Amino acid sequence: MYINSLKERIQNKKIIVGVIGLGYVGLPLAMEFAKTGIKTFGFDIAVHKVNNLNQGKSHIMDVSDNELSRNVANGLFHATANFELLSTVDAISICVPTPLTKSQEPDMSYILAAVEQIRHFLKKGALITLESTTYPGTTEELIERTLSKDGFIVGEDYFLCYSPERVDPGNLTFNTENTPKVIGGTTRQCSEIGYLLYSQVIKDMHVVTSTKSAEMTKLLENTFRSVNIAFINEMALLCDALGMDIWEIIDAAATKPFGFMKFTPGPGIGGHCIPLDPMYLSWKAKESNFYSRFIDLAQETNNKMPEKVIQKVTEVLNIHEKAMNRSNILIMGMAYKSNIDDVRESPALDVYDLLVKNGANTSYYDPYVTTFIDGSGNEVYHDEAALNNLEKYDLVLLLTHHQMFDLDKILEKATLILDTRDAFKTISAEHLYRIGTGVETKKVVLV
């Protein structure tokens, strides 16, 4: 009854799309729909965010103020905190956070809150697509079962899909439009409708047989990355112990044109996905009495990297007869990866807290991240003048390699440098150290 009408309106771009959650995933998606001429409502509970968006002020780097203002002015995008407008929407995409609880279990509260709004205002014949990363079975358990209690029959009264977001903040090559997208529906008709909608804005679509398969696809992608990063982090620690250069070895291995994929070590893992997604998968596995030791070990390895960085800092300072306590240390880069302003789960946050805990006078420099909240709840501001006063620091600790960093100046002016990202590549200098290369501890300073 509803499917043919919805198909026709999608093809003619006569539908209204609603995106719930206007963060790193939802806002770029909303812009893609609006850009193709589809009227789009963006729903968010943060009123200040809604007001800024309607004034053409974007809060994320991947959406420019110009792009946002154009879509607002054309009447193709409107942000709102009024969820009653869901009753006018033909297709809903849920792009809300899926963090962990304090007990390190999946926090479904944001999805449940979105579903609660949808159940009150769902338009019959509408498509619902969950994009938030989650464990296999979420779409069926939290959305289909909830709506079935209200008498909605999936595949008849509404259509339901899962399509995992693949947003990579700051990626200048791949964006929402040109990143292939996976989608799976609860029924064949659901998959057809979901494919038809998203193919209006995304070039390459891949359909799987179920929402569970689509959910597991995202967890496989990111757990794969977590496990391989953990392995290369452990190799870096081993090379440290053996006095070998992990960076040289990685580059050599990468010359093999088959059977090897290059991963690089670092101070830990960050972002919303890589640190959390394996824990969603591990939690679901335990529900089925399956213990994913490999996944759990990878998490353990990655989580201990900030402490390993602190050990390396201590070693480098000790070589130069300095103690961690009362040393002046400058962190370069607080974001979880280069050239972005995102500090979610950034390992730099943990490194900062550990340095402070160990008595170091710790400052940081990051033009992308001018302030953050430390582990004690204090607001910390970046030192704008740090690059002009490098000599006052006992050690410069490079945790995130932003392209704007003046490496030549750092190399010239800094007393000691510890590079955790191989930013300085093959440069050799007596005061330059890198993780994964080993240092000879000549003297240990205990106080």
Short mmCIF file of C-alpha atoms in Angstrom, two decimals:
data_model
loop_
_atom_site.label_atom_id
_atom_site.label_comp_id
_atom_site.label_asym_id
_atom_site.label_seq_id
_atom_site.Cartn_x
_atom_site.Cartn_y
_atom_site.Cartn_z
CA MET A 1 0.00 0.00 0.00
CA TYR A 2 2.68 2.50 1.05
CA ILE A 3 5.75 1.18 -0.76
CA ASN A 4 4.89 2.30 -4.30
CA SER A 5 3.92 5.79 -3.17
CA LEU A 6 7.14 6.16 -1.17
CA LYS A 7 9.25 4.89 -4.07
CA GLU A 8 7.68 7.39 -6.44
CA ARG A 9 8.21 10.32 -4.08
CA ILE A 10 11.84 9.33 -3.46
CA GLN A 11 12.55 9.14 -7.18
CA ASN A 12 10.91 12.54 -7.72
CA LYS A 13 12.63 14.00 -4.63
CA LYS A 14 9.23 14.93 -3.23
CA ILE A 15 9.91 13.42 0.17
CA ILE A 16 10.90 15.03 3.45
CA VAL A 17 13.85 13.52 5.29
CA GLY A 18 14.46 13.83 9.02
CA VAL A 19 17.90 13.31 10.54
CA ILE A 20 17.94 12.77 14.32
CA GLY A 21 21.25 13.84 15.83
CA LEU A 22 23.23 16.67 14.23
CA GLY A 23 26.78 15.74 15.11
CA TYR A 24 29.72 14.44 13.08
CA VAL A 25 27.47 11.91 11.32
CA GLY A 26 24.03 13.49 11.15
CA LEU A 27 24.88 16.99 9.95
CA PRO A 28 26.98 15.93 6.92
CA LEU A 29 24.25 13.43 5.99
CA ALA A 30 21.59 16.13 6.24
CA MET A 31 23.68 18.36 3.98
CA GLU A 32 23.91 15.62 1.35
CA PHE A 33 20.14 15.20 1.26
CA ALA A 34 19.62 18.96 1.09
CA LYS A 35 22.26 19.34 -1.62
CA THR A 36 20.31 17.01 -3.92
CA GLY A 37 17.14 19.05 -3.49
CA ILE A 38 15.47 16.93 -0.80
CA LYS A 39 13.88 18.95 1.98
CA THR A 40 15.52 17.92 5.24
CA PHE A 41 14.74 18.50 8.90
CA GLY A 42 17.58 18.10 11.36
CA PHE A 43 16.44 17.11 14.86
CA ASP A 44 18.54 17.72 17.96
CA ILE A 45 17.79 18.25 21.64
CA ALA A 46 20.51 20.92 21.98
CA VAL A 47 18.62 24.17 21.41
CA HIS A 48 21.77 26.30 21.14
CA LYS A 49 23.07 24.00 18.40
CA VAL A 50 19.75 24.20 16.56
CA ASN A 51 19.74 28.00 16.73
CA ASN A 52 23.30 28.27 15.47
CA LEU A 53 22.63 25.90 12.58
CA ASN A 54 19.61 27.90 11.46
CA GLN A 55 21.86 30.97 11.47
CA GLY A 56 24.33 29.20 9.20
CA LYS A 57 26.92 28.51 11.90
CA SER A 58 28.36 25.01 11.67
CA HIS A 59 29.95 23.34 14.70
CA ILE A 60 31.91 20.70 12.78
CA MET A 61 34.80 21.11 10.37
CA ASP A 62 33.40 18.83 7.66
CA VAL A 63 30.43 21.16 7.04
CA SER A 64 31.31 24.72 6.09
CA ASP A 65 29.25 27.73 7.11
CA ASN A 66 28.78 28.54 3.41
CA GLU A 67 27.33 25.12 2.61
CA LEU A 68 25.07 25.23 5.64
CA SER A 69 23.89 28.80 4.97
CA ARG A 70 23.09 27.97 1.36
CA ASN A 71 20.90 25.01 2.32
CA VAL A 72 19.15 27.02 5.03
CA ALA A 73 18.53 29.96 2.67
CA ASN A 74 17.17 27.65 -0.03
CA GLY A 75 14.69 26.18 2.44
CA LEU A 76 16.18 22.72 2.02
CA PHE A 77 17.48 22.39 5.58
CA HIS A 78 15.96 23.42 8.87
CA ALA A 79 17.19 22.41 12.31
CA THR A 80 14.66 21.93 15.08
CA ALA A 81 14.22 20.67 18.62
CA ASN A 82 10.50 20.14 17.97
CA PHE A 83 10.12 16.41 17.42
CA GLU A 84 6.43 16.78 16.55
CA LEU A 85 7.69 17.62 13.05
CA LEU A 86 8.55 13.93 12.67
CA SER A 87 4.89 13.49 11.77
CA THR A 88 5.64 15.25 8.44
CA VAL A 89 8.73 13.21 7.64
CA ASP A 90 8.83 10.36 5.09
CA ALA A 91 12.27 8.98 5.98
CA ILE A 92 14.07 9.15 9.32
CA SER A 93 17.79 8.56 9.81
CA ILE A 94 18.91 8.05 13.41
CA CYS A 95 22.46 9.34 13.95
CA VAL A 96 22.79 9.57 17.72
CA PRO A 97 25.77 8.67 19.95
CA THR A 98 26.25 5.13 21.25
CA PRO A 99 28.75 5.46 24.10
CA LEU A 100 29.54 3.06 26.93
CA THR A 101 28.12 3.12 30.44
CA LYS A 102 30.35 3.48 33.49
CA SER A 103 30.37 -0.31 33.69
CA GLN A 104 31.70 -0.45 30.09
CA GLU A 105 28.48 -1.81 28.60
CA PRO A 106 26.56 -0.44 25.58
CA ASP A 107 24.64 2.73 26.41
CA MET A 108 21.45 2.58 24.38
CA SER A 109 19.83 5.61 26.01
CA TYR A 110 20.24 7.90 23.00
CA ILE A 111 18.73 5.36 20.60
CA LEU A 112 15.89 4.64 23.02
CA ALA A 113 15.18 8.36 23.38
CA ALA A 114 15.02 8.73 19.59
CA VAL A 115 12.71 5.71 19.27
CA GLU A 116 10.46 7.13 21.98
CA GLN A 117 10.00 10.30 19.92
CA ILE A 118 9.46 8.33 16.73
CA ARG A 119 6.77 6.08 18.20
CA HIS A 120 4.68 9.14 19.10
CA PHE A 121 4.96 10.89 15.74
CA LEU A 122 5.71 8.19 13.15
CA LYS A 123 4.02 8.79 9.83
CA LYS A 124 2.59 5.60 8.33
CA GLY A 125 4.55 4.42 5.33
CA ALA A 126 7.77 6.08 6.53
CA LEU A 127 11.27 4.62 6.37
CA ILE A 128 13.40 4.43 9.53
CA THR A 129 17.14 3.86 9.21
CA LEU A 130 19.45 3.46 12.18
CA GLU A 131 23.01 4.61 11.44
CA SER A 132 24.48 4.66 14.95
CA THR A 133 27.16 2.03 15.56
CA THR A 134 25.80 -0.73 17.76
CA TYR A 135 25.73 -4.46 18.47
CA PRO A 136 24.03 -6.98 16.13
CA GLY A 137 20.32 -7.18 16.87
CA THR A 138 19.78 -3.60 18.03
CA THR A 139 17.54 -2.56 15.15
CA GLU A 140 15.19 -5.48 15.70
CA GLU A 141 15.30 -5.44 19.50
CA LEU A 142 14.98 -1.71 20.17
CA ILE A 143 13.07 -0.36 17.17
CA GLU A 144 10.99 -3.13 15.60
CA ARG A 145 9.85 -4.62 18.91
CA THR A 146 9.01 -1.21 20.36
CA LEU A 147 6.94 -0.15 17.37
CA SER A 148 5.23 -3.54 17.15
CA LYS A 149 3.83 -2.93 20.64
CA ASP A 150 2.10 0.14 19.19
CA GLY A 151 0.59 -1.93 16.39
CA PHE A 152 3.03 -0.96 13.64
CA ILE A 153 3.88 -3.84 11.29
CA VAL A 154 7.32 -3.61 9.71
CA GLY A 155 7.26 -3.92 5.93
CA GLU A 156 3.64 -2.78 5.82
CA ASP A 157 3.04 0.24 8.07
CA TYR A 158 6.66 1.39 7.96
CA PHE A 159 10.04 0.27 6.64
CA LEU A 160 13.13 -0.41 8.73
CA CYS A 161 16.83 -0.56 7.83
CA TYR A 162 20.25 -0.40 9.38
CA SER A 163 23.03 1.39 7.52
CA PRO A 164 26.24 2.00 9.48
CA GLU A 165 27.83 5.42 9.29
CA ARG A 166 31.34 5.50 7.90
CA VAL A 167 32.27 9.08 8.70
CA ASP A 168 35.99 9.82 8.95
CA PRO A 169 36.30 13.38 10.32
CA GLY A 170 38.83 15.50 8.47
CA ASN A 171 39.24 13.07 5.55
CA LEU A 172 39.69 15.22 2.45
CA THR A 173 39.39 12.27 0.05
CA PHE A 174 36.39 10.31 1.31
CA ASN A 175 33.19 11.98 2.51
CA THR A 176 29.56 11.00 2.97
CA GLU A 177 28.83 11.12 -0.76
CA ASN A 178 31.70 9.05 -2.14
CA THR A 179 32.19 6.53 0.68
CA PRO A 180 30.47 3.23 -0.23
CA LYS A 181 27.53 2.54 2.06
CA VAL A 182 26.17 -0.76 3.38
CA ILE A 183 22.47 -1.19 4.08
CA GLY A 184 20.30 -4.04 5.29
CA GLY A 185 16.55 -4.11 5.78
CA THR A 186 14.24 -6.09 8.04
CA THR A 187 12.41 -7.29 4.92
CA ARG A 188 13.24 -7.30 1.23
CA GLN A 189 10.91 -4.35 0.69
CA CYS A 190 12.67 -2.46 3.48
CA SER A 191 16.02 -3.01 1.78
CA GLU A 192 14.62 -1.82 -1.55
CA ILE A 193 13.30 1.40 -0.05
CA GLY A 194 16.47 2.02 1.96
CA TYR A 195 18.66 1.44 -1.09
CA LEU A 196 16.52 3.74 -3.20
CA LEU A 197 16.66 6.58 -0.67
CA TYR A 198 20.38 6.52 0.04
CA SER A 199 21.32 6.03 -3.61
CA GLN A 200 19.95 9.53 -4.19
CA VAL A 201 22.90 10.95 -2.25
CA ILE A 202 25.56 8.21 -2.14
CA LYS A 203 27.31 6.88 -5.22
CA ASP A 204 28.01 3.28 -4.21
CA MET A 205 25.51 1.20 -2.22
CA HIS A 206 25.93 -2.39 -1.05
CA VAL A 207 22.88 -4.32 0.17
CA VAL A 208 23.18 -7.13 2.73
CA THR A 209 20.51 -9.62 3.72
CA SER A 210 19.55 -8.28 7.14
CA THR A 211 19.93 -5.49 9.66
CA LYS A 212 22.08 -7.81 11.79
CA SER A 213 24.52 -8.33 8.92
CA ALA A 214 24.78 -4.58 8.42
CA GLU A 215 25.33 -4.04 12.15
CA MET A 216 28.04 -6.69 12.27
CA THR A 217 29.71 -5.23 9.19
CA LYS A 218 30.51 -2.01 11.03
CA LEU A 219 31.84 -3.86 14.07
CA LEU A 220 34.02 -6.06 11.86
CA GLU A 221 35.48 -3.01 10.11
CA ASN A 222 36.46 -1.22 13.29
CA THR A 223 37.46 -4.28 15.32
CA PHE A 224 39.76 -5.21 12.44
CA ARG A 225 41.43 -1.83 12.82
CA SER A 226 41.60 -2.08 16.60
CA VAL A 227 43.23 -5.52 16.50
CA ASN A 228 45.79 -4.52 13.88
CA ILE A 229 46.64 -1.28 15.67
CA ALA A 230 47.11 -3.26 18.87
CA PHE A 231 49.43 -5.68 17.10
CA ILE A 232 51.59 -2.91 15.66
CA ASN A 233 51.62 -1.15 19.03
CA GLU A 234 52.93 -4.33 20.62
CA MET A 235 55.53 -4.64 17.88
CA ALA A 236 56.60 -1.07 18.64
CA LEU A 237 57.02 -1.95 22.31
CA LEU A 238 59.03 -5.02 21.32
CA CYS A 239 61.27 -2.96 19.05
CA ASP A 240 61.75 -0.52 21.92
CA ALA A 241 62.95 -3.40 24.09
CA LEU A 242 65.23 -4.75 21.35
CA GLY A 243 66.61 -1.36 20.37
CA MET A 244 65.22 -1.64 16.84
CA ASP A 245 63.37 0.89 14.67
CA ILE A 246 59.72 -0.11 14.14
CA TRP A 247 59.20 2.67 11.58
CA GLU A 248 61.98 1.42 9.32
CA ILE A 249 60.66 -2.12 9.64
CA ILE A 250 57.06 -1.12 8.82
CA ASP A 251 58.20 0.76 5.71
CA ALA A 252 60.24 -2.24 4.62
CA ALA A 253 57.34 -4.66 5.14
CA ALA A 254 55.04 -2.31 3.21
CA THR A 255 57.10 -2.88 0.06
CA LYS A 256 55.46 -6.29 -0.22
CA PRO A 257 52.64 -5.78 -2.75
CA PHE A 258 50.40 -8.49 -1.32
CA GLY A 259 49.53 -10.02 2.05
CA PHE A 260 50.55 -7.00 4.14
CA MET A 261 48.51 -3.96 5.19
CA LYS A 262 50.34 -1.04 6.75
CA PHE A 263 49.37 0.06 10.26
CA THR A 264 51.39 2.43 12.42
CA PRO A 265 51.83 2.64 16.19
CA GLY A 266 50.96 5.61 18.35
CA PRO A 267 50.11 6.78 21.86
CA GLY A 268 46.79 4.92 21.84
CA ILE A 269 43.51 4.87 19.93
CA GLY A 270 40.89 7.60 19.81
CA GLY A 271 37.67 8.77 18.21
CA HIS A 272 34.15 7.58 18.83
CA CYS A 273 34.44 4.29 16.93
CA ILE A 274 37.73 2.42 17.27
CA PRO A 275 38.00 2.46 21.09
CA LEU A 276 34.31 1.62 21.63
CA ASP A 277 33.10 -0.64 18.82
CA PRO A 278 35.13 -3.73 19.82
CA MET A 279 33.63 -3.46 23.30
CA TYR A 280 30.13 -3.55 21.81
CA LEU A 281 31.10 -6.71 19.95
CA SER A 282 32.76 -8.28 22.99
CA TRP A 283 29.69 -7.50 25.12
CA LYS A 284 27.38 -9.14 22.60
CA ALA A 285 29.68 -12.16 22.37
CA LYS A 286 29.56 -12.64 26.14
CA GLU A 287 25.76 -12.55 25.98
CA SER A 288 26.04 -15.70 23.86
CA ASN A 289 28.62 -17.27 26.20
CA PHE A 290 31.35 -16.63 23.64
CA TYR A 291 34.52 -15.05 25.00
CA SER A 292 36.41 -13.07 22.39
CA ARG A 293 39.87 -13.22 23.94
CA PHE A 294 41.58 -11.85 20.84
CA ILE A 295 39.38 -8.74 20.79
CA ASP A 296 39.74 -8.19 24.53
CA LEU A 297 43.52 -8.53 24.35
CA ALA A 298 43.65 -5.91 21.60
CA GLN A 299 41.66 -3.53 23.79
CA GLU A 300 44.01 -4.17 26.69
CA THR A 301 47.07 -3.50 24.53
CA ASN A 302 45.71 -0.28 23.06
CA ASN A 303 44.48 1.00 26.41
CA LYS A 304 47.90 0.67 28.02
CA MET A 305 49.69 2.75 25.37
CA PRO A 306 49.32 6.09 27.22
CA GLU A 307 51.13 4.52 30.18
CA LYS A 308 53.83 3.25 27.83
CA VAL A 309 54.25 6.78 26.52
CA ILE A 310 54.75 7.99 30.09
CA GLN A 311 57.40 5.31 30.60
CA LYS A 312 59.16 6.50 27.45
CA VAL A 313 59.00 10.12 28.60
CA THR A 314 60.57 9.07 31.89
CA GLU A 315 63.34 7.18 30.09
CA VAL A 316 64.17 10.12 27.83
CA LEU A 317 64.26 12.55 30.75
CA ASN A 318 66.38 10.14 32.78
CA ILE A 319 68.96 9.91 30.00
CA HIS A 320 69.44 13.64 30.41
CA GLU A 321 69.49 13.41 34.21
CA LYS A 322 66.06 14.89 34.67
CA ALA A 323 63.13 13.59 36.68
CA MET A 324 59.52 13.59 35.58
CA ASN A 325 58.53 15.40 38.78
CA ARG A 326 58.65 19.17 38.23
CA SER A 327 59.77 18.85 34.61
CA ASN A 328 58.14 21.26 32.16
CA ILE A 329 56.50 19.25 29.40
CA LEU A 330 54.67 20.52 26.33
CA ILE A 331 52.18 18.24 24.57
CA MET A 332 51.84 18.93 20.86
CA GLY A 333 48.35 17.92 19.69
CA MET A 334 45.35 17.05 21.84
CA ALA A 335 42.96 15.85 19.10
CA TYR A 336 42.73 12.11 18.54
CA LYS A 337 44.14 12.40 15.01
CA SER A 338 45.73 14.96 12.76
CA ASN A 339 44.08 18.09 11.38
CA ILE A 340 40.77 17.87 13.27
CA ASP A 341 39.28 19.38 16.42
CA ASP A 342 37.82 16.16 17.84
CA VAL A 343 39.07 14.98 21.25
CA ARG A 344 36.60 12.13 21.75
CA GLU A 345 38.50 9.28 23.46
CA SER A 346 41.79 10.92 22.48
CA PRO A 347 44.77 9.15 24.07
CA ALA A 348 46.31 12.59 24.57
CA LEU A 349 43.75 13.21 27.31
CA ASP A 350 45.02 10.19 29.24
CA VAL A 351 48.65 11.12 28.65
CA TYR A 352 47.99 14.62 29.97
CA ASP A 353 46.36 13.29 33.14
CA LEU A 354 49.21 10.82 33.71
CA LEU A 355 51.85 13.52 33.29
CA VAL A 356 50.09 15.72 35.83
CA LYS A 357 49.69 12.76 38.18
CA ASN A 358 53.43 12.14 37.96
CA GLY A 359 54.23 15.71 38.96
CA ALA A 360 55.10 17.20 35.58
CA ASN A 361 54.27 20.83 34.84
CA THR A 362 52.21 20.07 31.75
CA SER A 363 51.05 22.43 28.99
CA TYR A 364 49.70 21.73 25.55
CA TYR A 365 49.57 23.35 22.13
CA ASP A 366 46.79 22.57 19.65
CA PRO A 367 45.20 25.34 17.54
CA TYR A 368 42.35 22.96 16.67
CA VAL A 369 41.56 22.20 20.32
CA THR A 370 41.87 25.39 22.33
CA THR A 371 40.37 23.93 25.50
CA PHE A 372 39.43 20.59 27.06
CA ILE A 373 38.30 19.17 30.40
CA ASP A 374 40.94 17.10 32.18
CA GLY A 375 40.38 14.02 34.31
CA SER A 376 39.85 16.14 37.42
CA GLY A 377 37.13 18.20 35.78
CA ASN A 378 39.31 21.26 35.24
CA GLU A 379 39.16 23.28 32.04
CA VAL A 380 42.59 23.44 30.42
CA TYR A 381 43.57 25.96 27.73
CA HIS A 382 46.22 25.56 25.08
CA ASP A 383 49.31 27.75 25.28
CA GLU A 384 49.11 30.04 22.25
CA ALA A 385 52.66 31.26 22.80
CA ALA A 386 54.19 27.81 23.24
CA LEU A 387 56.01 27.72 19.90
CA ASN A 388 57.74 30.97 20.77
CA ASN A 389 58.93 29.62 24.11
CA LEU A 390 60.03 26.09 23.29
CA GLU A 391 63.29 26.54 25.19
CA LYS A 392 61.48 26.71 28.53
CA TYR A 393 60.22 23.12 28.22
CA ASP A 394 62.33 20.17 29.30
CA LEU A 395 60.58 17.99 26.72
CA VAL A 396 58.20 18.44 23.80
CA LEU A 397 55.89 15.44 23.44
CA LEU A 398 54.31 15.13 19.99
CA LEU A 399 51.08 13.14 20.32
CA THR A 400 49.14 14.34 17.26
CA HIS A 401 50.80 15.43 14.04
CA HIS A 402 48.86 18.41 12.71
CA GLN A 403 50.18 19.56 9.34
CA MET A 404 50.30 23.15 10.61
CA PHE A 405 53.01 22.29 13.13
CA ASP A 406 56.34 23.89 12.28
CA LEU A 407 58.54 20.83 12.70
CA ASP A 408 61.71 22.68 11.69
CA LYS A 409 61.17 25.22 14.44
CA ILE A 410 60.41 22.52 17.00
CA LEU A 411 63.53 20.61 15.98
CA GLU A 412 65.66 23.76 16.25
CA LYS A 413 64.31 25.20 19.50
CA ALA A 414 63.16 22.26 21.65
CA THR A 415 65.49 20.89 24.31
CA LEU A 416 64.20 17.31 23.98
CA ILE A 417 61.58 15.84 21.64
CA LEU A 418 59.63 12.59 21.92
CA ASP A 419 57.78 11.83 18.69
CA THR A 420 54.97 9.25 18.99
CA ARG A 421 53.74 9.65 15.38
CA ASP A 422 56.94 9.50 13.32
CA ALA A 423 56.32 13.11 12.30
CA PHE A 424 60.06 13.73 11.93
CA LYS A 425 60.48 10.65 9.73
CA THR A 426 64.14 9.90 9.00
CA ILE A 427 65.54 13.01 10.71
CA SER A 428 68.28 12.11 13.15
CA ALA A 429 69.21 14.38 16.05
CA GLU A 430 70.66 13.77 19.48
CA HIS A 431 67.70 15.40 21.21
CA LEU A 432 65.03 13.63 19.10
CA TYR A 433 63.49 10.35 20.26
CA ARG A 434 60.66 8.23 18.84
CA ILE A 435 58.53 5.45 20.26
CA GLY A 436 59.34 2.05 18.85
CA THR A 437 63.05 2.72 18.46
CA GLY A 438 64.54 1.95 21.89
CA VAL A 439 66.59 4.21 24.14
CA GLU A 440 69.58 3.40 26.27
CA THR A 441 68.84 4.49 29.83
CA LYS A 442 72.18 5.76 31.11
CA LYS A 443 71.02 7.01 34.46
CA VAL A 444 67.73 6.70 36.33
CA VAL A 445 66.64 9.79 38.27
CA LEU A 446 64.22 8.80 41.00
CA VAL A 447 63.25 12.20 42.46
#
